[in-house]
CSV table of N, CA and C in Angstrom, one decimal:
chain,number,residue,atom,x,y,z
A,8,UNK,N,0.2,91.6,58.9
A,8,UNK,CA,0.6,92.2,60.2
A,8,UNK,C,1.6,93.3,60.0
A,9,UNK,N,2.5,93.2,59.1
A,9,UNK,CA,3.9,94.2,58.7
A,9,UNK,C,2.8,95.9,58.4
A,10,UNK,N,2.1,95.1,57.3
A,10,UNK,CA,0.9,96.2,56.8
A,10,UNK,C,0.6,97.2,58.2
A,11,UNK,N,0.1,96.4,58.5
A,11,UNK,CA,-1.0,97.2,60.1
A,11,UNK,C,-0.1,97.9,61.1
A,12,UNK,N,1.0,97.6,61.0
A,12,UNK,CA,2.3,98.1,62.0
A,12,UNK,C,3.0,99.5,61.2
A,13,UNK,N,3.0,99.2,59.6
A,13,UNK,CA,3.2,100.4,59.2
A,13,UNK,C,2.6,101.3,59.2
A,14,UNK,N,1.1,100.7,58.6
A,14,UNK,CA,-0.3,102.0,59.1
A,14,UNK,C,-0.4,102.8,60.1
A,15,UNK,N,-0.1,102.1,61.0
A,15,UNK,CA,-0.1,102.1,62.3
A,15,UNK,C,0.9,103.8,62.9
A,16,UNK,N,2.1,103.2,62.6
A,16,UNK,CA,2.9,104.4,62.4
A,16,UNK,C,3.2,105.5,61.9
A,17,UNK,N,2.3,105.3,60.4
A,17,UNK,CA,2.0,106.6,59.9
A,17,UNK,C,1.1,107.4,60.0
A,18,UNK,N,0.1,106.6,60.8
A,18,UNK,CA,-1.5,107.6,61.5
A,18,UNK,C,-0.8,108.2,62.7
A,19,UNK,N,0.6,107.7,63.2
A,19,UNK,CA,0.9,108.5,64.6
A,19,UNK,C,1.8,109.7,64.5
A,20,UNK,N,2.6,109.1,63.0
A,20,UNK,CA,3.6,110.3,62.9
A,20,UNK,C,2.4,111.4,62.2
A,21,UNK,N,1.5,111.3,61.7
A,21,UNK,CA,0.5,112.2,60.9
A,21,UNK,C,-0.1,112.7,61.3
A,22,UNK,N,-0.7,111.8,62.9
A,22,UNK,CA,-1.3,112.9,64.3
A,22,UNK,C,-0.4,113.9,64.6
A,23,UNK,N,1.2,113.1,65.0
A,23,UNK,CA,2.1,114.2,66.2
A,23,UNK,C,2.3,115.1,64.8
A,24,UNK,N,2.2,115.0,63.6
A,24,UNK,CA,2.7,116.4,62.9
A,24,UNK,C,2.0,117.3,63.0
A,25,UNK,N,0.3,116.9,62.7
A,25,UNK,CA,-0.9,117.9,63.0
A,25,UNK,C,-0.6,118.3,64.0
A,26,UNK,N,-0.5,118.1,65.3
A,26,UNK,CA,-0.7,118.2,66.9
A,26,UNK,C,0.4,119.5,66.8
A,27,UNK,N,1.1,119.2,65.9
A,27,UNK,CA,2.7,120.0,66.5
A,27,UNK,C,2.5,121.4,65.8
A,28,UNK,N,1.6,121.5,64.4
A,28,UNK,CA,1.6,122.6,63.3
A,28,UNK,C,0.4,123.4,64.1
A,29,UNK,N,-0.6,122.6,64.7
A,29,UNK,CA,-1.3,123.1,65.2
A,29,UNK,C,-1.0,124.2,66.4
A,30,UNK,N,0.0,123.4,67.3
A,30,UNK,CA,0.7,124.4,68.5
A,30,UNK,C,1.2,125.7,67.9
A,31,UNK,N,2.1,125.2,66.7
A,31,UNK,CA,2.7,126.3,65.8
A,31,UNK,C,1.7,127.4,66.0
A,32,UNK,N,1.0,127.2,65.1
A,32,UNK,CA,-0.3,128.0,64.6
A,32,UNK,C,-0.9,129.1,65.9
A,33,UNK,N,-1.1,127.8,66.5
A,33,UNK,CA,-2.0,128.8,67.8
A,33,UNK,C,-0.5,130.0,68.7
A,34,UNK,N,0.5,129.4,68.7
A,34,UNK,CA,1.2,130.1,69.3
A,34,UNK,C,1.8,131.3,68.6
A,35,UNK,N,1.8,131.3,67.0
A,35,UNK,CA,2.0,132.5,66.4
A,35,UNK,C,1.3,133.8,66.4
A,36,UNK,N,-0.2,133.2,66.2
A,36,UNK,CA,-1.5,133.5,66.9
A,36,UNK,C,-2.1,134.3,67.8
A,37,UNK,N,-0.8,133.8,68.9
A,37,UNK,CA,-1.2,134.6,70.3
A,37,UNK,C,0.1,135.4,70.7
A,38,UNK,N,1.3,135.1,69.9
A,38,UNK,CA,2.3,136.2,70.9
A,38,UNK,C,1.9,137.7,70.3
A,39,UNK,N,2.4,138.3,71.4
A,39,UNK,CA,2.2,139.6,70.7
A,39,UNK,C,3.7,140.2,69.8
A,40,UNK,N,2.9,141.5,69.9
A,40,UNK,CA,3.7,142.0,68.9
A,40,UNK,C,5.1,142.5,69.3
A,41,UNK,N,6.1,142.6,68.6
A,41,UNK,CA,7.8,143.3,69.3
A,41,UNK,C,7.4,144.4,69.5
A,42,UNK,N,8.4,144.8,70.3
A,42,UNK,CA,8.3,146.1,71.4
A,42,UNK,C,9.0,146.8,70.1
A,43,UNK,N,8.5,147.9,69.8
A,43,UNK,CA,8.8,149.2,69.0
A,43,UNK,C,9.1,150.2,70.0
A,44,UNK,N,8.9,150.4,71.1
A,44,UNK,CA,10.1,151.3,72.2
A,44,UNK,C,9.6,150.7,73.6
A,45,UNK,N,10.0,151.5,74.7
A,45,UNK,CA,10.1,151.0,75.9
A,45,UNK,C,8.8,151.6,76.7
A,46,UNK,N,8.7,150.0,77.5
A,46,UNK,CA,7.6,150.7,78.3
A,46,UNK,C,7.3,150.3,79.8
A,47,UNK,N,6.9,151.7,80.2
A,47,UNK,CA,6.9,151.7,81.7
A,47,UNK,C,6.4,151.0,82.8
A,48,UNK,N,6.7,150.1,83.4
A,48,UNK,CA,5.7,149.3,84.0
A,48,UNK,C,6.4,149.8,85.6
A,49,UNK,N,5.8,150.5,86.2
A,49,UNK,CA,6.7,150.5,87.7
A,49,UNK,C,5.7,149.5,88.7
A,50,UNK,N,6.5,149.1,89.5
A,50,UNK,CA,6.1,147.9,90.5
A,50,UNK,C,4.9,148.5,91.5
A,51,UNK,N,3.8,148.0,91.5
A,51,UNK,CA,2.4,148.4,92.2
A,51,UNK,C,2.2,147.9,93.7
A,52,UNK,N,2.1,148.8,94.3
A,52,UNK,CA,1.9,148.2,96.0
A,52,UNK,C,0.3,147.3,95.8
A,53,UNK,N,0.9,146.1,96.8
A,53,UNK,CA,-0.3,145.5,97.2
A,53,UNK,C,-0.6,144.9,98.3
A,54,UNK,N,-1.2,144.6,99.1
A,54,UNK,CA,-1.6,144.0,100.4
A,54,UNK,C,-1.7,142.9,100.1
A,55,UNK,N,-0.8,141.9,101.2
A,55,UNK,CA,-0.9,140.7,101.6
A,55,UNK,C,-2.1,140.1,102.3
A,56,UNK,N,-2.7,139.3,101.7
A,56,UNK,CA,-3.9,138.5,102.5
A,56,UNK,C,-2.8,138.6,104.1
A,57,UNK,N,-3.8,138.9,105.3
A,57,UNK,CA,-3.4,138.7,106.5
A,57,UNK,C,-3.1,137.3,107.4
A,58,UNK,N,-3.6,136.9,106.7
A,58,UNK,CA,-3.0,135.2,106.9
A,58,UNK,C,-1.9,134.6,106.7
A,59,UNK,N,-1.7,134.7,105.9
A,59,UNK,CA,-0.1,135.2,105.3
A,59,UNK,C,1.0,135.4,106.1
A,60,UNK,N,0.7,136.7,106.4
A,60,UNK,CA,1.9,138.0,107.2
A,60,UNK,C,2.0,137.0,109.0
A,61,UNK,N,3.4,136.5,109.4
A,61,UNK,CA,3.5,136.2,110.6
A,61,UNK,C,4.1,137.4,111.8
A,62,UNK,N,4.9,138.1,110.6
A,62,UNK,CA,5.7,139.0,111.8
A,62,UNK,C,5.6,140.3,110.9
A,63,UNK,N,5.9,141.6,111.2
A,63,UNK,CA,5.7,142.8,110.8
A,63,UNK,C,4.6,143.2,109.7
A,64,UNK,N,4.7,144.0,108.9
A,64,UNK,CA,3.9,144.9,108.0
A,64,UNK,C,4.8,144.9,106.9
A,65,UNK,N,4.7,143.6,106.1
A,65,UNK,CA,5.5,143.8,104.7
A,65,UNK,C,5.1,144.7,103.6
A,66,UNK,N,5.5,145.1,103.0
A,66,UNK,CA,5.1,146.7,102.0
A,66,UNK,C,5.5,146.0,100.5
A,67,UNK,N,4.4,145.2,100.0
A,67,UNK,CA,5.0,144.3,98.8
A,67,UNK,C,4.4,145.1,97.3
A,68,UNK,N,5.1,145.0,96.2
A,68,UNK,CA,4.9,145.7,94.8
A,68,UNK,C,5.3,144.6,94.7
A,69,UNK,N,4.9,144.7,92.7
A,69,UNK,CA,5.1,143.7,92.1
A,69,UNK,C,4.4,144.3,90.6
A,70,UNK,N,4.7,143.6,89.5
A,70,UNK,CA,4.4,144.0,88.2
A,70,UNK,C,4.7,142.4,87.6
A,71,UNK,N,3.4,142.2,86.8
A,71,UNK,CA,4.0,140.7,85.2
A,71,UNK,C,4.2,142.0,84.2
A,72,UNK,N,5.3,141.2,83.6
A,72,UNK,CA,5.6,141.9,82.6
A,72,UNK,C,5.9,141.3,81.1
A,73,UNK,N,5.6,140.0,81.6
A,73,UNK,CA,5.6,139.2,80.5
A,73,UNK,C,4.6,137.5,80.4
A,74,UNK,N,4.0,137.9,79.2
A,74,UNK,CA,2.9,136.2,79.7
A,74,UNK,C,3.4,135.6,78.0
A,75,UNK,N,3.3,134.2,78.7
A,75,UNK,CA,3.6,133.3,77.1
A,75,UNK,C,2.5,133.1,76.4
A,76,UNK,N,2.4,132.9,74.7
A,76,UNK,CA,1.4,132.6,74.1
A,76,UNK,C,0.2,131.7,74.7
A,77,UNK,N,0.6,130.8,75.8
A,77,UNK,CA,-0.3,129.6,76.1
A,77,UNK,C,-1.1,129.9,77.2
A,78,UNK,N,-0.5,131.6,78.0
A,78,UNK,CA,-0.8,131.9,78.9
A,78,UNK,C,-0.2,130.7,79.8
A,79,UNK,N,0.5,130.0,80.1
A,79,UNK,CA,0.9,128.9,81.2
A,79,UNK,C,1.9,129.6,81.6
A,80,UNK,N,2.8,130.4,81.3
A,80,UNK,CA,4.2,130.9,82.1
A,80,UNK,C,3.9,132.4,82.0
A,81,UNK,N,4.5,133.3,83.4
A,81,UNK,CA,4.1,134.3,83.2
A,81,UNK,C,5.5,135.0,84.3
A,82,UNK,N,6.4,136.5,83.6
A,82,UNK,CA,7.4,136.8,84.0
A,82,UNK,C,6.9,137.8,85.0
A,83,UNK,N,7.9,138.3,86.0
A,83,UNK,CA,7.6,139.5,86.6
A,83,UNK,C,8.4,140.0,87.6
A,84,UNK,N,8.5,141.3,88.1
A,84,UNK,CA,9.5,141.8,89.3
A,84,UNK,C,8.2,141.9,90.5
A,85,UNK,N,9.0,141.7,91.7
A,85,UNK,CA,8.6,141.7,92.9
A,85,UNK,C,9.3,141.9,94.3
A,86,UNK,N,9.1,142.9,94.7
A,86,UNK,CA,9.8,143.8,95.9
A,86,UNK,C,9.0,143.3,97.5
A,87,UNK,N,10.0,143.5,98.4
A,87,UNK,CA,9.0,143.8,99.5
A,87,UNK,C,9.8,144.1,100.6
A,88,UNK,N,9.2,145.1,101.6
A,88,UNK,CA,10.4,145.6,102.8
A,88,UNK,C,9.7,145.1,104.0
A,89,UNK,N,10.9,145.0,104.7
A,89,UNK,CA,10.7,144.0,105.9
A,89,UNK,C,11.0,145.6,107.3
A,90,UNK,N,11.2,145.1,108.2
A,90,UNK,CA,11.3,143.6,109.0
A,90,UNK,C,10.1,143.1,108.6
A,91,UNK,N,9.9,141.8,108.4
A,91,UNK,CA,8.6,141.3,108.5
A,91,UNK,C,9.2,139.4,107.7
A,92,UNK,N,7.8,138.7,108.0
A,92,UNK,CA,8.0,137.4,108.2
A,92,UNK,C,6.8,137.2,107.5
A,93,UNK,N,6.6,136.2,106.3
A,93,UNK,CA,5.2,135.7,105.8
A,93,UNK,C,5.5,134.4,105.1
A,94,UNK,N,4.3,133.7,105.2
A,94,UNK,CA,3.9,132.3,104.2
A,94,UNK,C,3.5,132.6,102.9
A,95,UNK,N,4.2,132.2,102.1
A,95,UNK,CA,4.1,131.9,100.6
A,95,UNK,C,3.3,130.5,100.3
A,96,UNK,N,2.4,131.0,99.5
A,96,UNK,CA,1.9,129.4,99.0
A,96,UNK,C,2.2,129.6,97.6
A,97,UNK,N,2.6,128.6,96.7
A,97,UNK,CA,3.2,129.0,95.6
A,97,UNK,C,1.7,128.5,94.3
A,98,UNK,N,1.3,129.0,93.5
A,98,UNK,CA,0.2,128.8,93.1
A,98,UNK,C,0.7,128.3,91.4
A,99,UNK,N,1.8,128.2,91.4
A,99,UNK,CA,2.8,127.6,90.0
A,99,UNK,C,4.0,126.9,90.3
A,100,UNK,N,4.9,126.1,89.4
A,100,UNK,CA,6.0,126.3,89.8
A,100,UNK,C,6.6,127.6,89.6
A,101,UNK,N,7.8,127.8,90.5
A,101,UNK,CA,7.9,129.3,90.4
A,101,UNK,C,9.7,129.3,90.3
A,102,UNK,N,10.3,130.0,89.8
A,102,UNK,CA,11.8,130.1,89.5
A,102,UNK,C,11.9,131.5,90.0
A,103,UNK,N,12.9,131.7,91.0
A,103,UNK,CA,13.0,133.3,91.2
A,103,UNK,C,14.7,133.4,91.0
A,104,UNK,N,15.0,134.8,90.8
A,104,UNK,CA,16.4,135.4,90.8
A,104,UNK,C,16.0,136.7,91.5
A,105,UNK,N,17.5,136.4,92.8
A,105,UNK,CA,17.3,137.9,93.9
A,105,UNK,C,18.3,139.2,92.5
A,106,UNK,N,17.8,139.7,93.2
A,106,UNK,CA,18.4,141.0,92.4
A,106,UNK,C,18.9,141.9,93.2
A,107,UNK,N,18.2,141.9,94.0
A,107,UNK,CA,18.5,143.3,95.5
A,107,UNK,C,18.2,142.9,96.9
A,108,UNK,N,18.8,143.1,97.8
A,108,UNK,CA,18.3,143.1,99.0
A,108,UNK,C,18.9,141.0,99.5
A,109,UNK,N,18.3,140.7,100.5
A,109,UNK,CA,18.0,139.8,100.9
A,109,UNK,C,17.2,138.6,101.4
A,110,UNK,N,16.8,137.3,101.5
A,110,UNK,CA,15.8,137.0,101.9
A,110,UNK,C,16.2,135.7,102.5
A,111,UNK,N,15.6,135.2,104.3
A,111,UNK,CA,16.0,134.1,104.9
A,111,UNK,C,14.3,133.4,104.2
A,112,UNK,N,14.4,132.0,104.1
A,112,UNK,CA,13.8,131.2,103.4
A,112,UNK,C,13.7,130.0,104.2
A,113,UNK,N,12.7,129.3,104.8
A,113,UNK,CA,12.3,128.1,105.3
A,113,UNK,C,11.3,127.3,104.3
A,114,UNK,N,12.5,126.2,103.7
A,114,UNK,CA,11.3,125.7,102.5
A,114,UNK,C,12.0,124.2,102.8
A,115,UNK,N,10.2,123.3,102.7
A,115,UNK,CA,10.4,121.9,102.9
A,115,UNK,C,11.9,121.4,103.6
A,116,UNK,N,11.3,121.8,104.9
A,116,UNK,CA,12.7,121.5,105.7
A,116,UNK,C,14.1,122.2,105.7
A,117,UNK,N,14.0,122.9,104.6
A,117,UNK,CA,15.8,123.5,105.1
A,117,UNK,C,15.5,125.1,104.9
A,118,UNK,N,16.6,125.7,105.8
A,118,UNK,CA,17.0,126.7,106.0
A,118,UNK,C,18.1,127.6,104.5
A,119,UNK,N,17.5,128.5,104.1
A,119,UNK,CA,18.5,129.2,103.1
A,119,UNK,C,18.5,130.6,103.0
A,120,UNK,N,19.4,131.6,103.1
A,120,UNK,CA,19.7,132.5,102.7
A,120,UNK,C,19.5,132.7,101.2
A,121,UNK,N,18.8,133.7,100.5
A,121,UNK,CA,18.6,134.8,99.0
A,121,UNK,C,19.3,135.8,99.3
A,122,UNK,N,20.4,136.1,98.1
A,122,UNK,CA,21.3,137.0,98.4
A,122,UNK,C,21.2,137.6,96.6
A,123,UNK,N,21.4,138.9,96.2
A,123,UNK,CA,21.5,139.1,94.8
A,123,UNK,C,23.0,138.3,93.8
A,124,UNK,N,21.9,137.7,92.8
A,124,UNK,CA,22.5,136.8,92.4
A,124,UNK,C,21.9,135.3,92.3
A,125,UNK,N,21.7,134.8,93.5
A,125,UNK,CA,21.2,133.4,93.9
A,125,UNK,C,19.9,133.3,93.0
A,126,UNK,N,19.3,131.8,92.5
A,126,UNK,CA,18.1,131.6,91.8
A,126,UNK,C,17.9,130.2,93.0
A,127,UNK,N,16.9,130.2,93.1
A,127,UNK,CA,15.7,129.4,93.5
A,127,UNK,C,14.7,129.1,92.8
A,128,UNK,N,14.2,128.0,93.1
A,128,UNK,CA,13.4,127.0,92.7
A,128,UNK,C,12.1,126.3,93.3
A,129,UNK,N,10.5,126.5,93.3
A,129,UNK,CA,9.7,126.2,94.6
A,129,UNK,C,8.9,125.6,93.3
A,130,UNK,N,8.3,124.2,94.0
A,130,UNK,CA,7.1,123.6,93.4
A,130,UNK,C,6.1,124.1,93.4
A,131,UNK,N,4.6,124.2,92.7
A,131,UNK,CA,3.3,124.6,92.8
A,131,UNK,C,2.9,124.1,94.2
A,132,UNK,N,1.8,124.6,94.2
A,132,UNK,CA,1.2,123.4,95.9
A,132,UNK,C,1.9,123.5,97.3
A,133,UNK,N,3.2,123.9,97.2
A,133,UNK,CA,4.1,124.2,98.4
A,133,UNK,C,4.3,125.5,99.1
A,134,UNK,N,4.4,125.6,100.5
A,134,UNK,CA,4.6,126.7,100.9
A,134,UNK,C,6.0,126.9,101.1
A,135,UNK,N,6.6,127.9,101.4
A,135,UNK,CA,7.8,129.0,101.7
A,135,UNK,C,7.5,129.8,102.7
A,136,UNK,N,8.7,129.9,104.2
A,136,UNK,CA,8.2,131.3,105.0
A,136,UNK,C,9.2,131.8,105.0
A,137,UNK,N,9.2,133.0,104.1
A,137,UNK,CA,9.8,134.4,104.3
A,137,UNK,C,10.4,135.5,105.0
A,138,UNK,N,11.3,135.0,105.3
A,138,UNK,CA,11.7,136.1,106.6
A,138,UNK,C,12.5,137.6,105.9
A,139,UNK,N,12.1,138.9,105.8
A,139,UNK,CA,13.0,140.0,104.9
A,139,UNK,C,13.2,140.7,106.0
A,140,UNK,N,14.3,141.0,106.3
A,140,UNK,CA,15.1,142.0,107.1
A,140,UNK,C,15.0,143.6,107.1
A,141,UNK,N,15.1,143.7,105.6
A,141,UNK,CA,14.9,145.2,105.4
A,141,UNK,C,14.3,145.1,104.0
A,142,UNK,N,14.8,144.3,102.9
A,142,UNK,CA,14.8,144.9,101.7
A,142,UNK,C,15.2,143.6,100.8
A,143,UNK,N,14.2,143.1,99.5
A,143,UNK,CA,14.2,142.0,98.9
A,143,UNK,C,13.6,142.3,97.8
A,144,UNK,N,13.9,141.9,96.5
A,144,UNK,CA,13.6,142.3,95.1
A,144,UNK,C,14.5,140.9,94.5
A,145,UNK,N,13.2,140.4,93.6
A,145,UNK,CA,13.4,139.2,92.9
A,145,UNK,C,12.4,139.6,91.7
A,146,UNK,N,13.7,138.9,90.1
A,146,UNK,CA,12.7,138.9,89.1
A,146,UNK,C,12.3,137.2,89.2
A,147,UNK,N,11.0,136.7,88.8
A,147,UNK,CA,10.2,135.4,89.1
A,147,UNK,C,9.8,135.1,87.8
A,148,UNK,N,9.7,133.9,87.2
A,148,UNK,CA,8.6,133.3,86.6
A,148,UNK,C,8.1,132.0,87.2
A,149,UNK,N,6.6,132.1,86.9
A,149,UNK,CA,5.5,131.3,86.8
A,149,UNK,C,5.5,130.1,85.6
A,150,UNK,N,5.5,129.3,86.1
A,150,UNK,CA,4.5,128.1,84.9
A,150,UNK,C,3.8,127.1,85.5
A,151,UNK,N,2.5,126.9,84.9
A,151,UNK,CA,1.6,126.3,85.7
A,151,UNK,C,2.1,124.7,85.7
A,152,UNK,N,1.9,124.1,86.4
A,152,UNK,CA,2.3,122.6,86.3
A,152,UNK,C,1.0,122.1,85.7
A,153,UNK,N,1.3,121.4,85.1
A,153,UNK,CA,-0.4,120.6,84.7
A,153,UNK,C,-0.6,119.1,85.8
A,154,UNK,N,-1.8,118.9,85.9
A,154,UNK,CA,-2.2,117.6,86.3
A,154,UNK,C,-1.7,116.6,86.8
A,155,UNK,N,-0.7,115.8,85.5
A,155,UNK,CA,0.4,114.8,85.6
A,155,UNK,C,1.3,114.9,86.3
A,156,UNK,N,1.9,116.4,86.1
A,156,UNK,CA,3.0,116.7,87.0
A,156,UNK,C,2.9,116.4,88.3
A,157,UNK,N,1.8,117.6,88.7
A,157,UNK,CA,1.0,117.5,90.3
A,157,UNK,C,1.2,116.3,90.7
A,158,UNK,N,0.1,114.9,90.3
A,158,UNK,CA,-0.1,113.9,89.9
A,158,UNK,C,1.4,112.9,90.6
A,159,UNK,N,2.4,113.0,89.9
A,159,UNK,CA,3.2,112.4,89.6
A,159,UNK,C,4.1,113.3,90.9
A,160,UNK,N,4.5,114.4,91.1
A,160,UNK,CA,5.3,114.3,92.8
A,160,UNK,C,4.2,113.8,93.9
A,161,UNK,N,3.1,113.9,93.3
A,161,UNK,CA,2.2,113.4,95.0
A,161,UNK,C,3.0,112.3,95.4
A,162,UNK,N,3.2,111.5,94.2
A,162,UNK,CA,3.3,109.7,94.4
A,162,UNK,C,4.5,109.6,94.6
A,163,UNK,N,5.5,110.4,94.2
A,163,UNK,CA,7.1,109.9,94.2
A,163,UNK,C,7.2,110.9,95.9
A,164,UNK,N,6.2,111.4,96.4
A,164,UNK,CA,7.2,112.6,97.6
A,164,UNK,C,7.7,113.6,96.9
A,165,UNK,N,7.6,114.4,95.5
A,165,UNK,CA,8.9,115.2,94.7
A,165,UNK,C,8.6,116.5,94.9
A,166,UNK,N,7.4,116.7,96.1
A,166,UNK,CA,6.7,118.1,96.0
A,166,UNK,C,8.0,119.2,96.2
């Protein structure tokens, strides 16, 4: 029995090593290469699906400016001028930092002010409605939740 319990634990630590050298590998793999000088990415206007937009004509840009080897997390700046009011559905978890401007926020029940400085935090699957006054600029990252995650606030309510 002692046998089979050590076997046991050496086929697991000898999988998680493979498993781990493997990630190594592929993730060396796929990053790119260091920035040798600077480069220009300026923020691209784009149209909001109309479904979306509740109140004015938001004028939104945006640029990724950075994606991780796994492709699962992906960085980026994002502007948009108000007056104007819209629904966000968030298609990752999403981490934002305001940088400029302001933004009123109606998310799962409570009311919040974005002010430059402030970071927020939205689950995948969830909406946000956006109210911008004049003027809002947040840098954001993306990472996708997997399955389990999803999975796992359905059941607890943790959306």
């Amino acid at each position: 029995m002692k046998k089979t319990v050590i076997a046991f634990a050496c086929g697991v630590l000898v999988t998680l090593a493979a498993v781990t050298a493997y990630d190594a590998v592929e993730h060396v793999e796929r990053m790119p290469d260091p920035s040798e000088a600077s480069i220009s990415m300026p923020l691209a206007s784009y149209e909001a699906p109309e479904a979306r937009v509740t109140q004015g004509k938001p004028n939104f840009r945006g640029t990724a400016y950075a994606t991780s080897a796994d492709g699962k997390t992906v960085s980026g700046i994002w502007a948009a001028d108000g007056p104007s009011t819209f629904d966000w559905t968030y298609a990752g978890d999403e981490a934002v930092y305001i940088q400029e401007g302001l933004a009123e926020v109606s998310y799962q029940g409570r009311k919040f002010t974005l002010k430059p400085g402030d970071h927020a935090f939205f689950h995948v699957g969830t909406v946000a409605t956006w109210t911008v006054p004049q003027h809002v600029r947040k840098s954001w990252t993306v990472h996708g939740a997997n399955r389990l995650v999803r999975w796992w606030r359905d059941m607890t309510d943790g959306a």
